[in-house]
Amino acid sequence: MTDSRQTVLILDFGAQYTQLITRRVREHHVFSEIVPHSIKKSEVETISPKAIILSGGPSSVYGGDTPQFDDRILELDIPVLGICYGLQLIVHHWGGKVESKGNAEYGFAKIHRISNSNLLEGISDETQVWMSHGDAVTSIPEGWNVTARSSSDVIAVVERSDGQMFGTQFHPEVVHTTEGRKILSNFLFNIAHCTPDWTPASFIDKTVSEICNRVGNERILCGVSGGVDSAVAAKLIHKAVGDQLKAAFVDHGLLRKNETQYITHTLQPGLGLTIEVYDCSKSFLSRLKGITNPEEKRTTIGEEFIRSFESIAAREGGIGFLAQGTLYPDVIESGGGKSQGSASVIKSHHNVGGLPADIAFKLVEPLAELFKDEVREVGKELNIPEGILSRHPFPGPGLGVRIIGEITTERIEILQEADDIYIYLLKKWGLYDEIWQAFCVLIPIKTVGVMGDKRTYENLIALRAVTSLDGMTADWYKMPDDALNEISSQIVNKVKGVNRVVYDISSKPPSTIEWE
Ligand code: XMP
């Protein structure tokens, strides 16, 4: 770590809740980041975290497939909290016993405190928690205390008597653990003595100075897509290097209806910087001709994006850097795990559909440490208008991944019209802000209909609307019937070439949000 910011390290043992732990810590304004379970003691020492949290995970401490772990980390003078598998690991390391006794607990459970506890300070004597385990601690190491048990008598909380090491069998990070927030706060502030210094303002200060150091006197190109991430990235970079920033909007012909007007009339004045519009739709669409495979579409669009940026940079001269709006979930999903600092993480980001190998730019990714809602907080701190920050996410490959099958001008127009009606009506019904992301998909089949006594044989549109926190998981949105009814009939009546509308009721997982 080159900065003095306090960090809580989350060692990831493969639990589905690892990201949630990170978020929960950050909600207390303490910076936290996920590192792989294989991290070495020396690497932890270099980072010098204020505290360490060991996540849960699917393994057993006595199984043959235990994840690689440098257990000398547990001997550092740093407070540790083990959650579920993390607890079992600690107990096992210090000579306690973990067994699978067939008393697995999944879901809601009650725990009650049985002795004084720093971790449970201020928590009700009996409280609801969320359990998800097969194994349980059956005997604790010497010098440790059991401070809470579950109603089925499972050891629920253990603490080492020096007050530096703790474990919970349940998950304090999930909302079903009613006092989980307080438990984490006890750990962070009463035990590890963290300072709540992770705020949008501190992030902006740190990132602005990192960008200045990295970019020096060079110029930097930032592709602005109309979405929240690139808007916030552009504003941050502008704050750091002013006119060394060249903000460019590449119109790839796969945008929502009237998007260019939005860029010039709303985004540009809202951000207070000049955004140059480049119409590159012809070259994108000609390269996409005949392509139906989703991955091939993404790669083609990604490559074409980079080629467009390169030709803009060549025309301008002297641009060595390209900025991307990569977010923390992208870094984690791409296997990045440990963020290397906001300006230096280089990865193949799906913002541009996967980068070509021969990219001629150095990358700057100022948002690579942030979750989506944190990006919005940073945007607010930068005084970006709410209307810009509350826009639904829009993927880099745009309508390209929402037109299933071949992309043609005619099919783009059909989708643009249907989508425009959909979004307009969601706003009219006051539903837009309840939904994390909504869009139409054009499906490559035709079905039979009847309009004005005439048989029709036309296109099918699917409506997608999901609620989500960060796009990693999502639920389909329970849309009111009346709204669905109006959306369907307006699309069928107004969009030439569409005679049927369906509503997508799939969640993520197992489906994804986008269809391609
Ligand atoms: P999926 O479809 O993977 O999408 O569930 C999760 C979120 O990511 C967005 N998405 C993308 N965003 N470039 C982007 O900038 C992409 O290639 C891309 N693919 C998916 C998607 O819209 C959703 O918000």
Coordinates of C-alpha atoms and ligand atoms in Angstrom, one line a residue:
M1 CA 0.0 0.0 0.0
T2 CA 1.5 3.3 -0.9
D3 CA -1.2 5.4 0.8
S4 CA -1.9 5.7 4.5
R5 CA -5.5 4.8 4.2
Q6 CA -6.7 2.1 6.7
T7 CA -7.6 -1.2 5.1
V8 CA -9.5 -4.2 6.3
L9 CA -8.5 -7.3 4.4
I10 CA -11.2 -9.8 3.5
L11 CA -9.6 -13.2 2.8
D12 CA -11.8 -15.0 0.3
F13 CA -12.4 -18.7 1.0
G14 CA -15.1 -18.9 -1.6
A15 CA -18.3 -17.9 0.2
Q16 CA -21.2 -16.4 -1.8
Y17 CA -21.2 -13.5 0.8
T18 CA -17.6 -12.4 0.5
Q19 CA -18.4 -9.2 -1.5
L20 CA -21.2 -8.5 1.0
I21 CA -18.7 -8.4 3.9
T22 CA -16.6 -5.9 1.9
R23 CA -19.6 -3.7 1.3
R24 CA -20.7 -3.9 4.9
V25 CA -17.3 -2.8 6.1
R26 CA -17.3 0.1 3.7
E27 CA -20.7 1.1 4.8
H28 CA -19.0 1.9 8.1
H29 CA -16.7 4.2 6.1
V30 CA -13.7 1.9 6.5
F31 CA -12.0 0.8 3.3
S32 CA -11.9 -2.9 2.7
E33 CA -10.8 -5.1 -0.1
I34 CA -10.9 -8.8 -1.0
V35 CA -7.7 -10.8 -1.4
P36 CA -7.4 -14.4 -2.3
H37 CA -7.1 -17.0 0.5
S38 CA -3.6 -17.9 -0.8
I39 CA -2.2 -14.5 0.1
K40 CA 1.2 -14.8 1.9
K41 CA 2.0 -13.5 5.4
S42 CA 4.6 -11.2 3.9
E43 CA 2.1 -9.7 1.5
V44 CA -0.3 -9.1 4.4
E45 CA 2.5 -7.4 6.3
T46 CA 3.2 -5.1 3.3
I47 CA -0.5 -4.1 3.2
S48 CA -0.5 -3.7 7.0
P49 CA -4.2 -3.9 7.4
K50 CA -6.0 -2.6 10.5
A51 CA -8.0 -5.9 10.7
I52 CA -8.5 -9.1 8.8
I53 CA -11.8 -10.9 8.2
L54 CA -11.8 -14.5 7.0
S55 CA -14.8 -15.2 4.9
G56 CA -16.9 -18.3 4.9
G57 CA -16.5 -21.0 2.3
P58 CA -17.7 -24.3 1.1
S59 CA -14.8 -26.4 2.4
S60 CA -14.3 -28.4 5.6
V61 CA -11.2 -27.8 7.7
Y62 CA -10.6 -31.5 8.0
G63 CA -11.5 -32.3 4.3
G64 CA -8.8 -33.2 1.7
D65 CA -9.6 -30.1 -0.4
T66 CA -8.9 -27.4 2.2
P67 CA -8.0 -24.1 0.5
Q68 CA -4.3 -23.0 0.5
F69 CA -3.8 -20.7 3.5
D70 CA -0.7 -19.2 5.0
D71 CA -1.7 -19.7 8.6
R72 CA 1.2 -17.6 9.9
I73 CA -1.2 -14.8 9.1
L74 CA -3.1 -15.7 12.3
E75 CA 0.1 -15.1 14.3
L76 CA 0.4 -11.4 13.2
D77 CA -0.5 -8.8 15.8
I78 CA -3.7 -7.9 13.8
P79 CA -7.3 -8.4 15.0
V80 CA -9.0 -11.2 13.2
L81 CA -12.7 -12.1 12.7
G82 CA -13.5 -15.5 11.2
I83 CA -16.9 -16.0 9.8
C84 CA -18.4 -19.5 9.4
Y85 CA -15.6 -21.4 7.6
G86 CA -13.2 -18.6 8.8
L87 CA -14.2 -19.3 12.4
Q88 CA -13.6 -23.0 11.9
L89 CA -10.2 -22.4 10.4
I90 CA -9.1 -20.3 13.4
V91 CA -10.4 -22.8 15.9
H92 CA -8.7 -25.6 14.1
H93 CA -5.4 -23.7 13.8
W94 CA -5.3 -23.0 17.6
G95 CA -6.0 -26.6 18.5
G96 CA -9.8 -26.7 18.8
K97 CA -12.1 -29.2 17.2
V98 CA -14.5 -28.9 14.3
E99 CA -16.9 -31.7 13.4
S100 CA -19.7 -32.5 11.1
K101 CA -22.3 -33.9 13.5
G102 CA -25.3 -33.8 11.4
N103 CA -26.6 -30.7 13.2
A104 CA -26.2 -28.4 10.2
E105 CA -28.1 -25.2 10.4
Y106 CA -29.2 -23.2 7.4
G107 CA -31.3 -20.1 7.5
F108 CA -32.7 -18.2 10.5
A109 CA -31.5 -19.2 14.0
K110 CA -31.5 -17.6 17.4
I111 CA -28.4 -17.2 19.4
H112 CA -28.1 -16.3 23.1
R113 CA -25.2 -14.7 24.9
I114 CA -23.7 -16.8 27.7
S115 CA -20.8 -14.6 28.9
N116 CA -19.4 -11.2 28.5
S117 CA -18.3 -10.4 25.0
N118 CA -16.5 -7.5 23.3
L119 CA -17.9 -8.6 20.0
L120 CA -21.5 -8.7 21.3
E121 CA -21.2 -5.5 23.2
G122 CA -24.7 -3.8 23.1
I123 CA -26.3 -6.8 21.4
S124 CA -29.6 -8.2 22.8
D125 CA -29.1 -11.3 25.0
E126 CA -31.1 -13.3 22.4
T127 CA -30.8 -12.2 18.8
Q128 CA -31.7 -13.5 15.3
V129 CA -28.8 -14.6 13.0
W130 CA -28.4 -16.2 9.6
M131 CA -26.6 -19.6 9.7
S132 CA -25.3 -21.5 6.7
H133 CA -23.0 -24.3 7.8
G134 CA -22.6 -28.1 7.8
D135 CA -19.7 -28.3 10.3
A136 CA -19.6 -26.8 13.8
V137 CA -17.0 -26.2 16.5
T138 CA -17.2 -28.9 19.2
S139 CA -14.3 -27.9 21.4
I140 CA -12.5 -24.6 21.7
P141 CA -8.7 -24.0 22.0
E142 CA -7.2 -23.2 25.4
G143 CA -7.5 -19.6 26.3
W144 CA -10.6 -19.1 24.3
N145 CA -14.2 -18.5 25.4
V146 CA -17.6 -19.4 24.0
T147 CA -19.6 -16.3 24.3
A148 CA -22.8 -17.3 22.5
R149 CA -24.6 -20.5 21.5
S150 CA -27.5 -21.1 19.1
S151 CA -30.9 -22.4 20.4
S152 CA -29.8 -25.8 19.0
D153 CA -26.7 -25.5 21.2
V154 CA -24.2 -25.0 18.4
I155 CA -21.2 -22.8 19.4
A156 CA -22.1 -19.5 17.7
V157 CA -19.4 -17.0 18.9
V158 CA -15.9 -17.6 20.2
E159 CA -13.3 -15.1 21.4
R160 CA -9.7 -15.4 22.4
S161 CA -9.2 -14.0 25.9
D162 CA -6.7 -11.4 24.7
G163 CA -9.6 -9.8 22.8
Q164 CA -7.8 -9.9 19.4
M165 CA -9.3 -12.9 17.7
F166 CA -13.0 -13.7 17.2
G167 CA -15.2 -16.1 15.2
T168 CA -18.9 -16.3 14.5
Q169 CA -20.6 -19.4 13.2
F170 CA -23.3 -17.2 11.6
H171 CA -23.1 -14.5 9.0
P172 CA -23.1 -11.0 10.5
E173 CA -23.0 -9.4 7.0
V174 CA -26.4 -10.6 5.8
V175 CA -29.5 -8.5 6.6
H176 CA -31.2 -11.5 8.2
T177 CA -28.7 -11.2 11.1
T178 CA -30.7 -8.4 12.7
E179 CA -27.9 -7.0 14.8
G180 CA -25.1 -7.9 12.3
R181 CA -24.3 -4.3 11.6
K182 CA -23.6 -3.6 15.3
I183 CA -21.5 -6.7 15.6
L184 CA -19.3 -5.6 12.7
S185 CA -19.1 -2.1 14.1
N186 CA -17.9 -3.5 17.4
F187 CA -15.2 -5.4 15.6
L188 CA -14.1 -2.5 13.5
F189 CA -14.2 0.3 16.0
N190 CA -14.0 -1.2 19.6
I191 CA -11.7 -4.0 18.8
A192 CA -9.6 -3.0 15.7
H193 CA -9.8 0.7 16.4
C194 CA -10.4 1.6 12.8
T195 CA -11.0 5.2 11.8
P196 CA -14.0 5.8 9.5
D197 CA -12.0 7.7 6.9
W198 CA -13.4 6.0 3.7
T199 CA -15.7 8.7 2.3
P200 CA -16.5 9.9 -1.2
A201 CA -14.5 13.1 -0.4
S202 CA -11.4 11.1 0.7
F203 CA -11.7 8.8 -2.3
I204 CA -11.8 11.8 -4.6
D205 CA -8.7 13.5 -3.0
K206 CA -6.7 10.3 -3.2
T207 CA -7.7 9.4 -6.7
V208 CA -7.2 12.9 -8.1
S209 CA -3.6 12.9 -6.8
E210 CA -3.0 9.4 -8.1
I211 CA -4.3 10.4 -11.6
C212 CA -2.1 13.5 -11.6
N213 CA 1.0 11.5 -10.6
R214 CA 0.3 8.8 -13.2
V215 CA -0.6 10.9 -16.1
G216 CA 1.9 13.8 -15.6
N217 CA 1.7 16.2 -18.6
E218 CA 0.3 13.7 -21.0
R219 CA -3.2 13.8 -22.5
I220 CA -5.8 11.3 -21.6
L221 CA -8.8 10.1 -23.7
C222 CA -11.9 9.2 -21.8
G223 CA -14.7 7.4 -23.7
V224 CA -18.0 8.7 -22.4
S225 CA -20.9 6.4 -23.0
G226 CA -23.8 8.2 -21.4
G227 CA -23.7 5.9 -18.5
V228 CA -23.0 6.7 -14.9
D229 CA -19.5 5.2 -14.6
S230 CA -17.9 6.9 -17.5
A231 CA -19.5 10.2 -16.5
V232 CA -18.1 10.0 -13.0
A233 CA -14.7 8.8 -14.4
A234 CA -14.6 11.8 -16.8
K235 CA -15.5 14.3 -14.1
L236 CA -12.8 12.9 -11.7
I237 CA -10.1 13.0 -14.4
H238 CA -11.2 16.5 -15.4
K239 CA -10.8 17.5 -11.8
A240 CA -7.3 16.0 -11.8
V241 CA -5.9 17.1 -15.1
G242 CA -8.3 19.7 -16.5
D243 CA -7.9 20.2 -20.3
Q244 CA -5.4 17.3 -20.6
L245 CA -8.6 15.3 -20.7
K246 CA -10.3 14.6 -24.1
A247 CA -13.8 13.3 -23.5
A248 CA -15.2 11.5 -26.5
F249 CA -18.5 9.9 -27.2
V250 CA -18.3 7.2 -29.8
D251 CA -21.6 6.6 -31.4
H252 CA -21.5 2.9 -32.5
G253 CA -25.0 2.9 -33.9
L254 CA -26.2 0.6 -31.1
L255 CA -27.5 3.3 -28.8
R256 CA -30.8 4.1 -27.3
K257 CA -33.0 6.4 -29.3
N258 CA -31.9 10.1 -29.0
E259 CA -28.8 9.2 -27.0
T260 CA -26.7 11.8 -28.9
Q261 CA -29.0 14.5 -27.9
Y262 CA -28.8 13.4 -24.3
I263 CA -25.0 13.6 -24.5
T264 CA -24.9 17.1 -25.9
H265 CA -27.9 18.7 -24.2
T266 CA -27.8 17.0 -20.8
L267 CA -24.6 15.2 -20.0
Q268 CA -22.2 17.9 -21.4
P269 CA -23.7 20.8 -19.4
G270 CA -24.2 18.5 -16.4
L271 CA -20.6 17.5 -16.2
G272 CA -19.3 21.0 -17.2
L273 CA -16.9 19.6 -19.8
T274 CA -16.7 19.4 -23.5
I275 CA -17.7 16.0 -25.0
E276 CA -16.9 15.5 -28.6
V277 CA -19.3 13.2 -30.5
Y278 CA -17.9 10.9 -33.2
D279 CA -20.3 9.0 -35.4
C280 CA -18.6 5.7 -36.0
S281 CA -21.8 3.8 -36.7
K282 CA -21.0 2.9 -40.3
S283 CA -17.7 1.1 -39.4
F284 CA -19.2 -0.7 -36.4
L285 CA -22.3 -1.9 -38.3
S286 CA -20.3 -3.0 -41.3
R287 CA -18.0 -5.1 -39.1
L288 CA -20.9 -6.6 -37.3
K289 CA -22.6 -7.7 -40.6
G290 CA -23.6 -11.4 -40.5
I291 CA -22.3 -12.0 -36.9
T292 CA -24.8 -13.8 -34.7
N293 CA -22.6 -15.3 -32.0
P294 CA -22.8 -13.3 -28.8
E295 CA -19.1 -13.5 -27.9
E296 CA -18.0 -12.7 -31.4
K297 CA -20.3 -9.6 -31.3
R298 CA -18.8 -8.5 -28.1
T299 CA -15.2 -8.9 -29.2
T300 CA -15.9 -7.2 -32.5
I301 CA -17.5 -4.3 -30.8
G302 CA -14.7 -4.1 -28.2
E303 CA -12.0 -4.1 -30.9
E304 CA -13.8 -1.5 -33.0
F305 CA -14.1 0.7 -29.9
I306 CA -10.4 0.6 -29.4
R307 CA -9.7 1.3 -33.1
S308 CA -12.1 4.3 -32.9
F309 CA -10.2 5.6 -29.8
E310 CA -6.9 5.0 -31.5
S311 CA -8.0 7.0 -34.6
I312 CA -9.3 9.8 -32.4
A313 CA -6.0 9.8 -30.5
A314 CA -4.0 9.8 -33.8
R315 CA -6.0 12.7 -35.1
E316 CA -5.5 14.7 -31.8
G317 CA -1.9 13.6 -31.3
G318 CA -0.1 13.1 -28.0
I319 CA -2.7 11.0 -26.2
G320 CA -1.0 8.2 -24.3
F321 CA -3.7 7.2 -21.8
L322 CA -7.2 5.8 -22.1
A323 CA -9.6 5.9 -19.2
Q324 CA -12.2 3.2 -18.5
G325 CA -15.0 3.1 -16.0
T326 CA -14.1 -0.4 -14.7
L327 CA -15.7 -1.1 -11.4
Y328 CA -14.6 -3.4 -8.5
P329 CA -17.0 -6.2 -9.3
D330 CA -15.4 -6.3 -12.8
V331 CA -12.0 -6.6 -11.2
I332 CA -13.1 -9.4 -8.9
E333 CA -15.0 -11.2 -11.7
S334 CA -12.1 -11.1 -14.0
G335 CA -10.0 -12.9 -11.3
G336 CA -8.2 -9.7 -10.3
G337 CA -9.1 -10.1 -6.7
K338 CA -6.7 -7.8 -5.1
S339 CA -7.0 -4.3 -6.5
Q340 CA -3.6 -2.8 -7.3
G341 CA -4.7 0.7 -6.8
S342 CA -7.1 2.8 -8.7
A343 CA -5.0 4.0 -11.6
S344 CA -3.0 0.9 -12.4
V345 CA -5.3 -2.2 -12.6
I346 CA -5.1 -3.4 -16.2
K347 CA -7.7 -6.0 -17.2
S348 CA -9.9 -7.0 -20.0
H349 CA -13.0 -5.1 -19.1
H350 CA -16.3 -5.8 -20.5
N351 CA -17.0 -2.1 -20.9
V352 CA -15.4 -2.4 -24.2
G353 CA -16.3 -6.0 -24.7
G354 CA -12.8 -7.3 -24.1
L355 CA -9.7 -5.4 -25.1
P356 CA -7.6 -6.4 -28.0
A357 CA -4.1 -7.6 -27.2
D358 CA -2.3 -4.9 -29.2
I359 CA -3.9 -1.9 -27.5
A360 CA -1.8 1.2 -27.9
F361 CA -2.8 3.0 -24.7
K362 CA -1.8 2.9 -21.1
L363 CA -5.0 2.4 -19.1
V364 CA -6.4 4.5 -16.2
E365 CA -9.3 3.0 -14.3
P366 CA -10.1 5.4 -11.5
L367 CA -13.2 3.6 -10.3
A368 CA -11.7 0.1 -10.1
E369 CA -12.1 0.1 -6.3
L370 CA -15.7 1.0 -6.2
F371 CA -19.1 -0.7 -6.2
K372 CA -21.8 0.9 -8.4
D373 CA -23.6 2.6 -5.5
E374 CA -20.3 4.1 -4.3
V375 CA -19.7 5.5 -7.8
R376 CA -23.0 7.3 -7.5
E377 CA -22.0 8.6 -4.1
V378 CA -18.7 9.9 -5.6
G379 CA -20.7 11.4 -8.4
K380 CA -22.9 13.2 -5.9
E381 CA -19.8 14.6 -4.1
L382 CA -18.6 15.9 -7.5
N383 CA -21.9 17.7 -7.9
I384 CA -23.1 15.7 -10.9
P385 CA -26.8 16.2 -11.3
E386 CA -29.1 13.5 -9.9
G387 CA -30.8 12.9 -13.3
I388 CA -27.4 11.7 -14.7
L389 CA -26.5 9.6 -11.7
S390 CA -29.8 7.8 -11.4
R391 CA -29.8 6.5 -15.0
H392 CA -29.9 2.7 -15.4
P393 CA -26.7 1.1 -16.4
F394 CA -26.2 0.6 -20.1
P395 CA -23.6 -1.9 -21.4
G396 CA -20.7 -0.9 -23.6
P397 CA -21.9 -3.1 -26.5
G398 CA -25.3 -1.5 -26.2
L399 CA -28.2 -2.8 -28.2
G400 CA -25.7 -5.2 -29.9
V401 CA -26.3 -7.6 -27.0
R402 CA -30.0 -7.0 -26.9
I403 CA -30.6 -7.8 -30.6
I404 CA -30.5 -11.6 -30.6
G405 CA -29.3 -12.8 -34.0
E406 CA -28.0 -10.5 -36.7
I407 CA -27.7 -6.8 -36.2
T408 CA -29.3 -4.8 -39.0
T409 CA -30.4 -1.2 -39.3
E410 CA -34.0 -2.2 -39.5
R411 CA -33.8 -4.4 -36.3
I412 CA -31.9 -1.6 -34.4
E413 CA -34.7 0.8 -35.3
I414 CA -37.4 -1.6 -34.1
L415 CA -35.6 -2.1 -30.8
Q416 CA -34.9 1.6 -30.3
E417 CA -38.6 2.4 -30.8
A418 CA -39.9 -0.3 -28.4
D419 CA -37.3 0.5 -25.8
D420 CA -38.0 4.2 -26.0
I421 CA -41.7 3.6 -25.3
Y422 CA -40.8 1.2 -22.4
I423 CA -38.5 3.6 -20.6
Y424 CA -40.9 6.5 -21.2
L425 CA -43.8 4.6 -19.6
L426 CA -41.7 3.3 -16.7
K427 CA -41.0 6.9 -15.9
K428 CA -44.6 7.9 -16.4
W429 CA -45.7 5.2 -14.0
G430 CA -43.1 6.3 -11.4
L431 CA -41.4 2.9 -11.6
Y432 CA -38.1 3.8 -13.2
D433 CA -36.3 4.6 -10.0
E434 CA -37.5 1.4 -8.3
I435 CA -35.8 -0.7 -11.0
W436 CA -32.1 -1.2 -11.2
Q437 CA -32.1 -1.8 -15.0
A438 CA -34.9 -2.1 -17.6
F439 CA -34.7 -2.6 -21.3
C440 CA -36.2 -4.4 -24.3
V441 CA -34.7 -7.3 -26.2
L442 CA -35.5 -8.2 -29.8
I443 CA -35.9 -11.9 -30.3
P444 CA -35.2 -13.5 -33.7
I445 CA -38.5 -15.2 -34.2
K446 CA -41.7 -14.1 -35.7
T447 CA -45.1 -15.1 -34.4
V448 CA -48.6 -14.8 -35.7
G449 CA -51.0 -12.1 -34.6
V450 CA -54.1 -10.4 -35.8
M451 CA -54.4 -6.6 -36.2
G452 CA -57.5 -4.9 -37.7
D453 CA -58.9 -8.3 -38.9
K454 CA -55.6 -9.0 -40.7
R455 CA -53.2 -11.8 -40.0
T456 CA -49.8 -10.5 -39.0
Y457 CA -46.5 -12.3 -38.8
E458 CA -44.1 -10.1 -36.9
N459 CA -41.3 -9.6 -34.4
L460 CA -41.3 -10.5 -30.7
I461 CA -40.1 -8.1 -28.0
A462 CA -39.1 -9.2 -24.5
L463 CA -39.2 -6.7 -21.6
R464 CA -36.6 -7.1 -18.9
A465 CA -36.7 -5.3 -15.6
V466 CA -34.6 -6.2 -12.6
T467 CA -33.8 -5.1 -9.1
S468 CA -30.3 -5.4 -7.9
L469 CA -27.6 -3.9 -5.7
D470 CA -24.7 -4.1 -8.0
G471 CA -25.6 -6.3 -10.9
M472 CA -23.9 -9.3 -9.5
T473 CA -27.2 -10.9 -8.6
A474 CA -30.6 -9.7 -9.5
D475 CA -34.3 -10.4 -9.1
W476 CA -36.9 -9.9 -11.8
Y477 CA -39.1 -6.9 -11.0
K478 CA -42.7 -7.5 -10.0
M479 CA -44.1 -5.0 -12.4
P480 CA -47.7 -3.8 -11.7
D481 CA -50.2 -5.3 -14.2
D482 CA -51.6 -2.0 -15.3
A483 CA -48.2 -0.7 -16.3
L484 CA -47.3 -4.0 -18.1
N485 CA -50.6 -3.7 -19.9
E486 CA -50.0 -0.2 -21.2
I487 CA -46.4 -0.9 -22.1
S488 CA -47.4 -4.0 -24.1
S489 CA -50.3 -2.3 -26.0
Q490 CA -48.3 0.8 -26.8
I491 CA -45.4 -1.1 -28.2
V492 CA -47.6 -3.4 -30.3
N493 CA -49.7 -0.4 -31.5
K494 CA -46.9 2.0 -32.2
V495 CA -43.9 0.0 -33.3
K496 CA -44.2 -1.2 -36.8
G497 CA -43.0 -4.8 -37.1
V498 CA -43.9 -5.9 -33.5
N499 CA -47.1 -7.9 -32.7
R500 CA -46.2 -9.6 -29.4
V501 CA -44.6 -8.6 -26.1
V502 CA -43.4 -11.0 -23.3
Y503 CA -42.0 -10.3 -19.8
D504 CA -38.8 -11.9 -18.7
I505 CA -39.3 -13.5 -15.2
S506 CA -35.8 -14.9 -14.7
S507 CA -33.5 -13.9 -11.9
K508 CA -29.7 -13.8 -11.8
P509 CA -28.5 -16.5 -11.2
P510 CA -29.3 -18.7 -13.0
S511 CA -29.9 -16.2 -15.9
T512 CA -27.9 -13.1 -16.6
I513 CA -29.3 -9.6 -16.8
E514 CA -28.5 -9.1 -20.4
W515 CA -29.6 -11.8 -22.8
E516 CA -26.2 -12.1 -24.6
Ligands
XMP1 P1 -25.0 -9.6 -16.9 O1 -25.7 -9.7 -18.2 O2 -23.6 -10.1 -16.9 O3 -24.9 -8.0 -16.6 O4 -25.9 -10.1 -15.8 C1 -24.5 -7.5 -15.4 C2 -24.5 -6.0 -15.5 O5 -23.4 -5.7 -16.4 C3 -23.8 -5.0 -17.5 N1 -23.0 -5.5 -18.7 C4 -22.1 -4.8 -19.3 N2 -21.6 -3.5 -19.0 N3 -20.1 -3.8 -20.8 C5 -20.6 -3.0 -19.8 O6 -20.2 -1.9 -19.6 C6 -20.5 -5.0 -21.1 O7 -20.0 -5.7 -22.0 C7 -21.5 -5.6 -20.3 N4 -22.2 -6.8 -20.2 C8 -23.1 -6.7 -19.2 C9 -25.3 -5.3 -17.7 O8 -26.0 -4.3 -18.4 C10 -25.7 -5.4 -16.2 O9 -25.9 -4.1 -15.7

